[in-house]
Amino acid sequence: MAAAAAPAVGGAARGRGATSFQRKAAAGSRLAAVAGTRPSVRHGQLLLSSGLPSLDCVLGGGVAVGTLLLIEEDKYGLYSNLLFKYFLAEGVVCGHDVFVASAKEHPDNILKELPAPLLDDTYRNELGEEATAVKSEEFQDSMKIAWRYQNLPKMEASPTSTKFGHYYDVSKTMPPELFQSIKWHSFYLPEELSSQPKMKTCNMNRAYARLLQSIQRIIYQEGFDGSDPQRKQKNILRIGVQSLGSVLWGDDICCSDTPEDIHSLTKFLYVLRGLLRKSLSACIITVPTHLIQNKAIMERVTNLSDTVVGLESFIGSERETNPLYKDYHGLAHVRQIPRLNSLICDVSDTKDLAFRLKRKLFTIERLHLPPDLSDTVSRASKQDLAESAKLLSSGCGAMAIGKKHLDF
């Protein structure tokens, strides 16, 4: 009887093991159920790509679902507009729902100008062309580079990351067939204000109140808040708001140091974060921070955002002709990274970042000082390099601070 009872006990043990294994598989499948996302190995939060793999690496793997990404616009809005379109284009390729809001350009025109995705073979060809160009440049530099720099280890320009997200060709627009498989919603402020009667907005800008109502309606009606348990196929809502806080939105924070409506933008961000936190959605907002004169308002805007990235363009500045930045078009500043399920944030080891727009690709790279070509660089250029090196906070520029020339 003991021998007969043993298989039963073993079968029960195997049954319990099989049950626990199924539960773990179900839990894992729930994390991977949403297309275009992956769980973070640091804090377990679902991540989605910003559309720029190099930016994902800097931000700790991507943009967390339920968070707000704030882009500080460059002076002319050229490169911040590219990041804005990258975020939306990634949503189209992944099959996410897209919500586009603007007060300047019609959302339909923004979607028509999204960059075209690069297929794997096409991207390999692009990388091959870039590698060939880099090798030719290295061969030319090897003929004139100082001997003392030749044996130094080469610095990796682009931040490394695993394959997540897609690459896009900024010289081409996305084919219209890709939009047929997704749901996209538009919010054009002039049309919204003309079609809706005036209403009380609880001490908030009328434009911001209308935008919040539209976002809230889509989240609840489309089931992004999880209120529909019968919905098996989960999806992500990507929200993009262009040039929030500008005069076109009826806000005066960019016009005066003491604006009349000083709290409308911060109230909007506070309510928006609440909507994002309880829904499967992520939002990107571009703000013309260089026009905001009141620094206290800008600090509150930063605190009410989760991730803040600033773009500083060289157009029209002295750095545009500085030999230190000849290979770049501007600097990228990571102002803030969220602390999700952790006491510390996932900070990248790369502090000095720059961006450049190549023929087809926009990339964020590690900024490093060029070598001192002692015989081929004039004394004035060396002084410019030394002064520019002081602008770098840490990392590659730390060795050059305080010295105009290194003697060996």
PDB file of N, CA, C and O in Angstrom, residues 54-127:
ATOM      1  N   SER A  54      19.113  55.486 -29.848  1.00  0.00           N
ATOM      2  CA  SER A  54      20.156  56.103 -29.036  1.00  0.00           C
ATOM      3  C   SER A  54      19.573  56.883 -27.864  1.00  0.00           C
ATOM      4  O   SER A  54      20.156  56.914 -26.769  1.00  0.00           O
ATOM      5  N   LEU A  55      18.401  57.492 -28.039  1.00  0.00           N
ATOM      6  CA  LEU A  55      17.738  58.180 -26.929  1.00  0.00           C
ATOM      7  C   LEU A  55      17.186  57.176 -25.929  1.00  0.00           C
ATOM      8  O   LEU A  55      17.228  57.411 -24.714  1.00  0.00           O
ATOM      9  N   ASP A  56      16.677  56.038 -26.411  1.00  0.00           N
ATOM     10  CA  ASP A  56      16.194  55.001 -25.499  1.00  0.00           C
ATOM     11  C   ASP A  56      17.294  54.537 -24.564  1.00  0.00           C
ATOM     12  O   ASP A  56      17.064  54.316 -23.364  1.00  0.00           O
ATOM     13  N   CYS A  57      18.493  54.374 -25.099  1.00  0.00           N
ATOM     14  CA  CYS A  57      19.617  53.931 -24.280  1.00  0.00           C
ATOM     15  C   CYS A  57      19.945  54.948 -23.202  1.00  0.00           C
ATOM     16  O   CYS A  57      20.198  54.592 -22.050  1.00  0.00           O
ATOM     17  N   VAL A  58      19.923  56.216 -23.544  1.00  0.00           N
ATOM     18  CA  VAL A  58      20.232  57.267 -22.587  1.00  0.00           C
ATOM     19  C   VAL A  58      19.177  57.332 -21.488  1.00  0.00           C
ATOM     20  O   VAL A  58      19.483  57.608 -20.320  1.00  0.00           O
ATOM     21  N   LEU A  59      17.922  57.047 -21.834  1.00  0.00           N
ATOM     22  CA  LEU A  59      16.825  57.126 -20.868  1.00  0.00           C
ATOM     23  C   LEU A  59      16.649  55.853 -20.061  1.00  0.00           C
ATOM     24  O   LEU A  59      15.664  55.723 -19.337  1.00  0.00           O
ATOM     25  N   GLY A  60      17.565  54.895 -20.185  1.00  0.00           N
ATOM     26  CA  GLY A  60      17.463  53.676 -19.392  1.00  0.00           C
ATOM     27  C   GLY A  60      16.696  52.571 -20.064  1.00  0.00           C
ATOM     28  O   GLY A  60      16.176  51.689 -19.375  1.00  0.00           O
ATOM     29  N   GLY A  61      16.587  52.578 -21.373  1.00  0.00           N
ATOM     30  CA  GLY A  61      15.916  51.506 -22.092  1.00  0.00           C
ATOM     31  C   GLY A  61      14.702  51.939 -22.869  1.00  0.00           C
ATOM     32  O   GLY A  61      14.239  51.205 -23.743  1.00  0.00           O
ATOM     33  N   GLY A  62      14.153  53.100 -22.605  1.00  0.00           N
ATOM     34  CA  GLY A  62      12.972  53.565 -23.309  1.00  0.00           C
ATOM     35  C   GLY A  62      12.122  54.460 -22.437  1.00  0.00           C
ATOM     36  O   GLY A  62      12.525  54.878 -21.341  1.00  0.00           O
ATOM     37  N   VAL A  63      10.935  54.765 -22.917  1.00  0.00           N
ATOM     38  CA  VAL A  63       9.968  55.591 -22.192  1.00  0.00           C
ATOM     39  C   VAL A  63       8.984  54.668 -21.483  1.00  0.00           C
ATOM     40  O   VAL A  63       8.388  53.796 -22.120  1.00  0.00           O
ATOM     41  N   ALA A  64       8.820  54.828 -20.194  1.00  0.00           N
ATOM     42  CA  ALA A  64       7.923  53.968 -19.422  1.00  0.00           C
ATOM     43  C   ALA A  64       6.475  54.288 -19.741  1.00  0.00           C
ATOM     44  O   ALA A  64       6.101  55.459 -19.915  1.00  0.00           O
ATOM     45  N   VAL A  65       5.661  53.249 -19.834  1.00  0.00           N
ATOM     46  CA  VAL A  65       4.224  53.428 -20.056  1.00  0.00           C
ATOM     47  C   VAL A  65       3.623  54.130 -18.844  1.00  0.00           C
ATOM     48  O   VAL A  65       3.901  53.774 -17.702  1.00  0.00           O
ATOM     49  N   GLY A  66       2.790  55.125 -19.104  1.00  0.00           N
ATOM     50  CA  GLY A  66       2.180  55.885 -18.021  1.00  0.00           C
ATOM     51  C   GLY A  66       2.971  57.101 -17.592  1.00  0.00           C
ATOM     52  O   GLY A  66       2.667  57.704 -16.561  1.00  0.00           O
ATOM     53  N   THR A  67       3.981  57.476 -18.376  1.00  0.00           N
ATOM     54  CA  THR A  67       4.819  58.619 -18.015  1.00  0.00           C
ATOM     55  C   THR A  67       4.746  59.697 -19.091  1.00  0.00           C
ATOM     56  O   THR A  67       4.238  59.485 -20.187  1.00  0.00           O
ATOM     57  N   LEU A  68       5.302  60.844 -18.741  1.00  0.00           N
ATOM     58  CA  LEU A  68       5.287  62.024 -19.600  1.00  0.00           C
ATOM     59  C   LEU A  68       6.713  62.388 -19.978  1.00  0.00           C
ATOM     60  O   LEU A  68       7.573  62.574 -19.104  1.00  0.00           O
ATOM     61  N   LEU A  69       6.976  62.476 -21.277  1.00  0.00           N
ATOM     62  CA  LEU A  69       8.282  62.884 -21.808  1.00  0.00           C
ATOM     63  C   LEU A  69       8.177  64.324 -22.295  1.00  0.00           C
ATOM     64  O   LEU A  69       7.403  64.616 -23.211  1.00  0.00           O
ATOM     65  N   LEU A  70       8.957  65.205 -21.679  1.00  0.00           N
ATOM     66  CA  LEU A  70       8.965  66.624 -22.037  1.00  0.00           C
ATOM     67  C   LEU A  70      10.229  66.938 -22.832  1.00  0.00           C
ATOM     68  O   LEU A  70      11.344  66.641 -22.382  1.00  0.00           O
ATOM     69  N   ILE A  71      10.060  67.511 -24.002  1.00  0.00           N
ATOM     70  CA  ILE A  71      11.175  67.911 -24.852  1.00  0.00           C
ATOM     71  C   ILE A  71      11.272  69.428 -24.840  1.00  0.00           C
ATOM     72  O   ILE A  71      10.331  70.121 -25.242  1.00  0.00           O
ATOM     73  N   GLU A  72      12.400  69.944 -24.369  1.00  0.00           N
ATOM     74  CA  GLU A  72      12.639  71.384 -24.422  1.00  0.00           C
ATOM     75  C   GLU A  72      13.069  71.745 -25.845  1.00  0.00           C
ATOM     76  O   GLU A  72      14.116  71.295 -26.314  1.00  0.00           O
ATOM     77  N   GLU A  73      12.271  72.531 -26.512  1.00  0.00           N
ATOM     78  CA  GLU A  73      12.510  72.827 -27.921  1.00  0.00           C
ATOM     79  C   GLU A  73      13.801  73.623 -28.107  1.00  0.00           C
ATOM     80  O   GLU A  73      14.173  74.444 -27.262  1.00  0.00           O
ATOM     81  N   ASP A  74      14.480  73.353 -29.223  1.00  0.00           N
ATOM     82  CA  ASP A  74      15.587  74.208 -29.613  1.00  0.00           C
ATOM     83  C   ASP A  74      15.041  75.530 -30.134  1.00  0.00           C
ATOM     84  O   ASP A  74      13.833  75.690 -30.339  1.00  0.00           O
ATOM     85  N   LYS A  75      15.927  76.467 -30.350  1.00  0.00           N
ATOM     86  CA  LYS A  75      15.493  77.842 -30.619  1.00  0.00           C
ATOM     87  C   LYS A  75      14.597  77.956 -31.843  1.00  0.00           C
ATOM     88  O   LYS A  75      13.647  78.743 -31.857  1.00  0.00           O
ATOM     89  N   TYR A  76      14.868  77.146 -32.877  1.00  0.00           N
ATOM     90  CA  TYR A  76      14.072  77.218 -34.104  1.00  0.00           C
ATOM     91  C   TYR A  76      13.117  76.037 -34.248  1.00  0.00           C
ATOM     92  O   TYR A  76      12.430  75.937 -35.262  1.00  0.00           O
ATOM     93  N   GLY A  77      13.075  75.145 -33.290  1.00  0.00           N
ATOM     94  CA  GLY A  77      12.119  74.043 -33.297  1.00  0.00           C
ATOM     95  C   GLY A  77      12.351  72.994 -34.361  1.00  0.00           C
ATOM     96  O   GLY A  77      11.442  72.220 -34.665  1.00  0.00           O
ATOM     97  N   LEU A  78      13.553  72.932 -34.928  1.00  0.00           N
ATOM     98  CA  LEU A  78      13.810  71.977 -36.004  1.00  0.00           C
ATOM     99  C   LEU A  78      14.022  70.565 -35.470  1.00  0.00           C
ATOM    100  O   LEU A  78      13.383  69.608 -35.921  1.00  0.00           O
ATOM    101  N   TYR A  79      14.903  70.423 -34.508  1.00  0.00           N
ATOM    102  CA  TYR A  79      15.282  69.088 -34.031  1.00  0.00           C
ATOM    103  C   TYR A  79      14.273  68.535 -33.024  1.00  0.00           C
ATOM    104  O   TYR A  79      14.062  67.328 -32.972  1.00  0.00           O
ATOM    105  N   SER A  80      13.654  69.395 -32.241  1.00  0.00           N
ATOM    106  CA  SER A  80      12.611  68.917 -31.336  1.00  0.00           C
ATOM    107  C   SER A  80      11.415  68.398 -32.125  1.00  0.00           C
ATOM    108  O   SER A  80      10.752  67.432 -31.706  1.00  0.00           O
ATOM    109  N   ASN A  81      11.146  68.990 -33.266  1.00  0.00           N
ATOM    110  CA  ASN A  81      10.073  68.498 -34.129  1.00  0.00           C
ATOM    111  C   ASN A  81      10.402  67.118 -34.680  1.00  0.00           C
ATOM    112  O   ASN A  81       9.513  66.282 -34.890  1.00  0.00           O
ATOM    113  N   LEU A  82      11.686  66.836 -34.905  1.00  0.00           N
ATOM    114  CA  LEU A  82      12.095  65.512 -35.361  1.00  0.00           C
ATOM    115  C   LEU A  82      11.834  64.461 -34.296  1.00  0.00           C
ATOM    116  O   LEU A  82      11.314  63.372 -34.586  1.00  0.00           O
ATOM    117  N   LEU A  83      12.196  64.742 -33.045  1.00  0.00           N
ATOM    118  CA  LEU A  83      11.923  63.796 -31.963  1.00  0.00           C
ATOM    119  C   LEU A  83      10.428  63.566 -31.795  1.00  0.00           C
ATOM    120  O   LEU A  83       9.987  62.450 -31.501  1.00  0.00           O
ATOM    121  N   PHE A  84       9.664  64.625 -31.955  1.00  0.00           N
ATOM    122  CA  PHE A  84       8.207  64.519 -31.868  1.00  0.00           C
ATOM    123  C   PHE A  84       7.672  63.564 -32.932  1.00  0.00           C
ATOM    124  O   PHE A  84       6.842  62.682 -32.657  1.00  0.00           O
ATOM    125  N   LYS A  85       8.173  63.675 -34.166  1.00  0.00           N
ATOM    126  CA  LYS A  85       7.710  62.803 -35.250  1.00  0.00           C
ATOM    127  C   LYS A  85       8.238  61.385 -35.098  1.00  0.00           C
ATOM    128  O   LYS A  85       7.563  60.421 -35.472  1.00  0.00           O
ATOM    129  N   TYR A  86       9.448  61.229 -34.548  1.00  0.00           N
ATOM    130  CA  TYR A  86       9.970  59.891 -34.293  1.00  0.00           C
ATOM    131  C   TYR A  86       9.063  59.124 -33.328  1.00  0.00           C
ATOM    132  O   TYR A  86       8.782  57.939 -33.515  1.00  0.00           O
ATOM    133  N   PHE A  87       8.624  59.802 -32.276  1.00  0.00           N
ATOM    134  CA  PHE A  87       7.762  59.169 -31.276  1.00  0.00           C
ATOM    135  C   PHE A  87       6.450  58.707 -31.903  1.00  0.00           C
ATOM    136  O   PHE A  87       5.979  57.598 -31.634  1.00  0.00           O
ATOM    137  N   LEU A  88       5.860  59.544 -32.744  1.00  0.00           N
ATOM    138  CA  LEU A  88       4.602  59.181 -33.395  1.00  0.00           C
ATOM    139  C   LEU A  88       4.814  58.096 -34.449  1.00  0.00           C
ATOM    140  O   LEU A  88       3.984  57.179 -34.580  1.00  0.00           O
ATOM    141  N   ALA A  89       5.912  58.179 -35.190  1.00  0.00           N
ATOM    142  CA  ALA A  89       6.182  57.176 -36.224  1.00  0.00           C
ATOM    143  C   ALA A  89       6.388  55.799 -35.617  1.00  0.00           C
ATOM    144  O   ALA A  89       5.940  54.787 -36.177  1.00  0.00           O
ATOM    145  N   GLU A  90       7.030  55.737 -34.466  1.00  0.00           N
ATOM    146  CA  GLU A  90       7.214  54.453 -33.788  1.00  0.00           C
ATOM    147  C   GLU A  90       5.875  53.858 -33.378  1.00  0.00           C
ATOM    148  O   GLU A  90       5.673  52.642 -33.427  1.00  0.00           O
ATOM    149  N   GLY A  91       4.938  54.714 -32.974  1.00  0.00           N
ATOM    150  CA  GLY A  91       3.603  54.226 -32.638  1.00  0.00           C
ATOM    151  C   GLY A  91       2.876  53.660 -33.837  1.00  0.00           C
ATOM    152  O   GLY A  91       2.170  52.656 -33.735  1.00  0.00           O
ATOM    153  N   VAL A  92       3.028  54.292 -34.994  1.00  0.00           N
ATOM    154  CA  VAL A  92       2.380  53.792 -36.207  1.00  0.00           C
ATOM    155  C   VAL A  92       2.954  52.434 -36.595  1.00  0.00           C
ATOM    156  O   VAL A  92       2.220  51.495 -36.927  1.00  0.00           O
ATOM    157  N   VAL A  93       4.280  52.296 -36.555  1.00  0.00           N
ATOM    158  CA  VAL A  93       4.914  51.039 -36.942  1.00  0.00           C
ATOM    159  C   VAL A  93       4.538  49.909 -35.980  1.00  0.00           C
ATOM    160  O   VAL A  93       4.339  48.761 -36.399  1.00  0.00           O
ATOM    161  N   CYS A  94       4.418  50.207 -34.704  1.00  0.00           N
ATOM    162  CA  CYS A  94       4.078  49.188 -33.700  1.00  0.00           C
ATOM    163  C   CYS A  94       2.583  48.908 -33.620  1.00  0.00           C
ATOM    164  O   CYS A  94       2.172  48.015 -32.871  1.00  0.00           O
ATOM    165  N   GLY A  95       1.764  49.652 -34.339  1.00  0.00           N
ATOM    166  CA  GLY A  95       0.321  49.433 -34.298  1.00  0.00           C
ATOM    167  C   GLY A  95      -0.377  50.072 -33.125  1.00  0.00           C
ATOM    168  O   GLY A  95      -1.506  49.680 -32.780  1.00  0.00           O
ATOM    169  N   HIS A  96       0.248  51.048 -32.472  1.00  0.00           N
ATOM    170  CA  HIS A  96      -0.372  51.735 -31.348  1.00  0.00           C
ATOM    171  C   HIS A  96      -1.372  52.778 -31.830  1.00  0.00           C
ATOM    172  O   HIS A  96      -1.267  53.278 -32.961  1.00  0.00           O
ATOM    173  N   ASP A  97      -2.323  53.115 -30.970  1.00  0.00           N
ATOM    174  CA  ASP A  97      -3.204  54.235 -31.253  1.00  0.00           C
ATOM    175  C   ASP A  97      -2.436  55.542 -31.059  1.00  0.00           C
ATOM    176  O   ASP A  97      -1.602  55.654 -30.150  1.00  0.00           O
ATOM    177  N   VAL A  98      -2.733  56.518 -31.894  1.00  0.00           N
ATOM    178  CA  VAL A  98      -1.983  57.770 -31.893  1.00  0.00           C
ATOM    179  C   VAL A  98      -2.947  58.926 -31.728  1.00  0.00           C
ATOM    180  O   VAL A  98      -3.989  58.985 -32.389  1.00  0.00           O
ATOM    181  N   PHE A  99      -2.590  59.849 -30.838  1.00  0.00           N
ATOM    182  CA  PHE A  99      -3.353  61.080 -30.618  1.00  0.00           C
ATOM    183  C   PHE A  99      -2.394  62.250 -30.807  1.00  0.00           C
ATOM    184  O   PHE A  99      -1.378  62.345 -30.111  1.00  0.00           O
ATOM    185  N   VAL A 100      -2.708  63.129 -31.752  1.00  0.00           N
ATOM    186  CA  VAL A 100      -1.841  64.258 -32.087  1.00  0.00           C
ATOM    187  C   VAL A 100      -2.609  65.548 -31.827  1.00  0.00           C
ATOM    188  O   VAL A 100      -3.725  65.724 -32.333  1.00  0.00           O
ATOM    189  N   ALA A 101      -1.998  66.448 -31.055  1.00  0.00           N
ATOM    190  CA  ALA A 101      -2.611  67.734 -30.738  1.00  0.00           C
ATOM    191  C   ALA A 101      -1.653  68.849 -31.113  1.00  0.00           C
ATOM    192  O   ALA A 101      -0.456  68.776 -30.814  1.00  0.00           O
ATOM    193  N   SER A 102      -2.191  69.881 -31.748  1.00  0.00           N
ATOM    194  CA  SER A 102      -1.357  71.005 -32.164  1.00  0.00           C
ATOM    195  C   SER A 102      -2.227  72.239 -32.294  1.00  0.00           C
ATOM    196  O   SER A 102      -3.432  72.148 -32.574  1.00  0.00           O
ATOM    197  N   ALA A 103      -1.596  73.388 -32.082  1.00  0.00           N
ATOM    198  CA  ALA A 103      -2.273  74.665 -32.289  1.00  0.00           C
ATOM    199  C   ALA A 103      -1.715  75.405 -33.486  1.00  0.00           C
ATOM    200  O   ALA A 103      -2.272  76.423 -33.897  1.00  0.00           O
ATOM    201  N   LYS A 104      -0.642  74.898 -34.073  1.00  0.00           N
ATOM    202  CA  LYS A 104       0.010  75.567 -35.186  1.00  0.00           C
ATOM    203  C   LYS A 104      -0.218  74.839 -36.495  1.00  0.00           C
ATOM    204  O   LYS A 104      -0.751  75.394 -37.450  1.00  0.00           O
ATOM    205  N   GLU A 105       0.189  73.584 -36.547  1.00  0.00           N
ATOM    206  CA  GLU A 105       0.100  72.781 -37.759  1.00  0.00           C
ATOM    207  C   GLU A 105      -1.001  71.749 -37.608  1.00  0.00           C
ATOM    208  O   GLU A 105      -1.166  71.154 -36.542  1.00  0.00           O
ATOM    209  N   HIS A 106      -1.759  71.527 -38.661  1.00  0.00           N
ATOM    210  CA  HIS A 106      -2.852  70.564 -38.588  1.00  0.00           C
ATOM    211  C   HIS A 106      -2.288  69.155 -38.371  1.00  0.00           C
ATOM    212  O   HIS A 106      -1.308  68.763 -39.010  1.00  0.00           O
ATOM    213  N   PRO A 107      -2.879  68.379 -37.448  1.00  0.00           N
ATOM    214  CA  PRO A 107      -2.376  67.017 -37.182  1.00  0.00           C
ATOM    215  C   PRO A 107      -2.332  66.125 -38.412  1.00  0.00           C
ATOM    216  O   PRO A 107      -1.464  65.243 -38.507  1.00  0.00           O
ATOM    217  N   ASP A 108      -3.256  66.330 -39.356  1.00  0.00           N
ATOM    218  CA  ASP A 108      -3.207  65.526 -40.579  1.00  0.00           C
ATOM    219  C   ASP A 108      -1.906  65.761 -41.351  1.00  0.00           C
ATOM    220  O   ASP A 108      -1.311  64.820 -41.884  1.00  0.00           O
ATOM    221  N   ASN A 109      -1.454  67.002 -41.389  1.00  0.00           N
ATOM    222  CA  ASN A 109      -0.199  67.300 -42.073  1.00  0.00           C
ATOM    223  C   ASN A 109       1.000  66.743 -41.322  1.00  0.00           C
ATOM    224  O   ASN A 109       1.994  66.329 -41.934  1.00  0.00           O
ATOM    225  N   ILE A 110       0.916  66.730 -39.990  1.00  0.00           N
ATOM    226  CA  ILE A 110       2.010  66.159 -39.198  1.00  0.00           C
ATOM    227  C   ILE A 110       2.159  64.676 -39.471  1.00  0.00           C
ATOM    228  O   ILE A 110       3.277  64.162 -39.646  1.00  0.00           O
ATOM    229  N   LEU A 111       1.034  63.967 -39.541  1.00  0.00           N
ATOM    230  CA  LEU A 111       1.096  62.524 -39.806  1.00  0.00           C
ATOM    231  C   LEU A 111       1.597  62.239 -41.218  1.00  0.00           C
ATOM    232  O   LEU A 111       2.277  61.236 -41.443  1.00  0.00           O
ATOM    233  N   LYS A 112       1.260  63.104 -42.166  1.00  0.00           N
ATOM    234  CA  LYS A 112       1.740  62.885 -43.530  1.00  0.00           C
ATOM    235  C   LYS A 112       3.248  63.086 -43.655  1.00  0.00           C
ATOM    236  O   LYS A 112       3.866  62.563 -44.587  1.00  0.00           O
ATOM    237  N   GLU A 113       3.838  63.822 -42.720  1.00  0.00           N
ATOM    238  CA  GLU A 113       5.269  64.112 -42.786  1.00  0.00           C
ATOM    239  C   GLU A 113       6.100  63.210 -41.874  1.00  0.00           C
ATOM    240  O   GLU A 113       7.294  63.485 -41.672  1.00  0.00           O
ATOM    241  N   LEU A 114       5.514  62.153 -41.339  1.00  0.00           N
ATOM    242  CA  LEU A 114       6.279  61.243 -40.482  1.00  0.00           C
ATOM    243  C   LEU A 114       7.361  60.549 -41.304  1.00  0.00           C
ATOM    244  O   LEU A 114       7.140  60.192 -42.468  1.00  0.00           O
ATOM    245  N   PRO A 115       8.540  60.316 -40.735  1.00  0.00           N
ATOM    246  CA  PRO A 115       9.616  59.671 -41.500  1.00  0.00           C
ATOM    247  C   PRO A 115       9.300  58.212 -41.795  1.00  0.00           C
ATOM    248  O   PRO A 115       8.591  57.536 -41.048  1.00  0.00           O
ATOM    249  N   ALA A 116       9.842  57.738 -42.899  1.00  0.00           N
ATOM    250  CA  ALA A 116       9.598  56.364 -43.327  1.00  0.00           C
ATOM    251  C   ALA A 116      10.484  55.408 -42.539  1.00  0.00           C
ATOM    252  O   ALA A 116      11.656  55.699 -42.289  1.00  0.00           O
ATOM    253  N   PRO A 117       9.947  54.266 -42.115  1.00  0.00           N
ATOM    254  CA  PRO A 117      10.773  53.287 -41.382  1.00  0.00           C
ATOM    255  C   PRO A 117      11.768  52.614 -42.306  1.00  0.00           C
ATOM    256  O   PRO A 117      11.496  52.371 -43.486  1.00  0.00           O
ATOM    257  N   LEU A 118      12.939  52.307 -41.755  1.00  0.00           N
ATOM    258  CA  LEU A 118      13.968  51.579 -42.488  1.00  0.00           C
ATOM    259  C   LEU A 118      13.835  50.095 -42.202  1.00  0.00           C
ATOM    260  O   LEU A 118      13.829  49.687 -41.034  1.00  0.00           O
ATOM    261  N   LEU A 119      13.710  49.282 -43.230  1.00  0.00           N
ATOM    262  CA  LEU A 119      13.679  47.843 -43.054  1.00  0.00           C
ATOM    263  C   LEU A 119      15.067  47.358 -42.670  1.00  0.00           C
ATOM    264  O   LEU A 119      16.060  48.080 -42.758  1.00  0.00           O
ATOM    265  N   ASP A 120      15.156  46.086 -42.236  1.00  0.00           N
ATOM    266  CA  ASP A 120      16.425  45.561 -41.753  1.00  0.00           C
ATOM    267  C   ASP A 120      17.510  45.620 -42.820  1.00  0.00           C
ATOM    268  O   ASP A 120      18.625  46.045 -42.580  1.00  0.00           O
ATOM    269  N   ASP A 121      17.170  45.185 -44.045  1.00  0.00           N
ATOM    270  CA  ASP A 121      18.162  45.201 -45.115  1.00  0.00           C
ATOM    271  C   ASP A 121      18.569  46.625 -45.464  1.00  0.00           C
ATOM    272  O   ASP A 121      19.744  46.922 -45.702  1.00  0.00           O
ATOM    273  N   THR A 122      17.582  47.511 -45.497  1.00  0.00           N
ATOM    274  CA  THR A 122      17.887  48.905 -45.814  1.00  0.00           C
ATOM    275  C   THR A 122      18.777  49.519 -44.747  1.00  0.00           C
ATOM    276  O   THR A 122      19.708  50.263 -45.040  1.00  0.00           O
ATOM    277  N   TYR A 123      18.473  49.177 -43.486  1.00  0.00           N
ATOM    278  CA  TYR A 123      19.273  49.738 -42.404  1.00  0.00           C
ATOM    279  C   TYR A 123      20.703  49.205 -42.444  1.00  0.00           C
ATOM    280  O   TYR A 123      21.652  49.926 -42.167  1.00  0.00           O
ATOM    281  N   ARG A 124      20.867  47.934 -42.801  1.00  0.00           N
ATOM    282  CA  ARG A 124      22.223  47.392 -42.934  1.00  0.00           C
ATOM    283  C   ARG A 124      22.993  48.136 -44.022  1.00  0.00           C
ATOM    284  O   ARG A 124      24.184  48.421 -43.883  1.00  0.00           O
ATOM    285  N   ASN A 125      22.328  48.435 -45.114  1.00  0.00           N
ATOM    286  CA  ASN A 125      22.993  49.192 -46.179  1.00  0.00           C
ATOM    287  C   ASN A 125      23.383  50.591 -45.706  1.00  0.00           C
ATOM    288  O   ASN A 125      24.454  51.099 -46.034  1.00  0.00           O
ATOM    289  N   GLU A 126      22.476  51.217 -44.920  1.00  0.00           N
ATOM    290  CA  GLU A 126      22.796  52.544 -44.394  1.00  0.00           C
ATOM    291  C   GLU A 126      24.005  52.473 -43.466  1.00  0.00           C
ATOM    292  O   GLU A 126      24.901  53.316 -43.523  1.00  0.00           O
ATOM    293  N   LEU A 127      24.039  51.444 -42.600  1.00  0.00           N
ATOM    294  CA  LEU A 127      25.167  51.289 -41.704  1.00  0.00           C
ATOM    295  C   LEU A 127      26.448  51.024 -42.486  1.00  0.00           C
ATOM    296  O   LEU A 127      27.524  51.485 -42.116  1.00  0.00           O
TER     297      LEU A 127
END
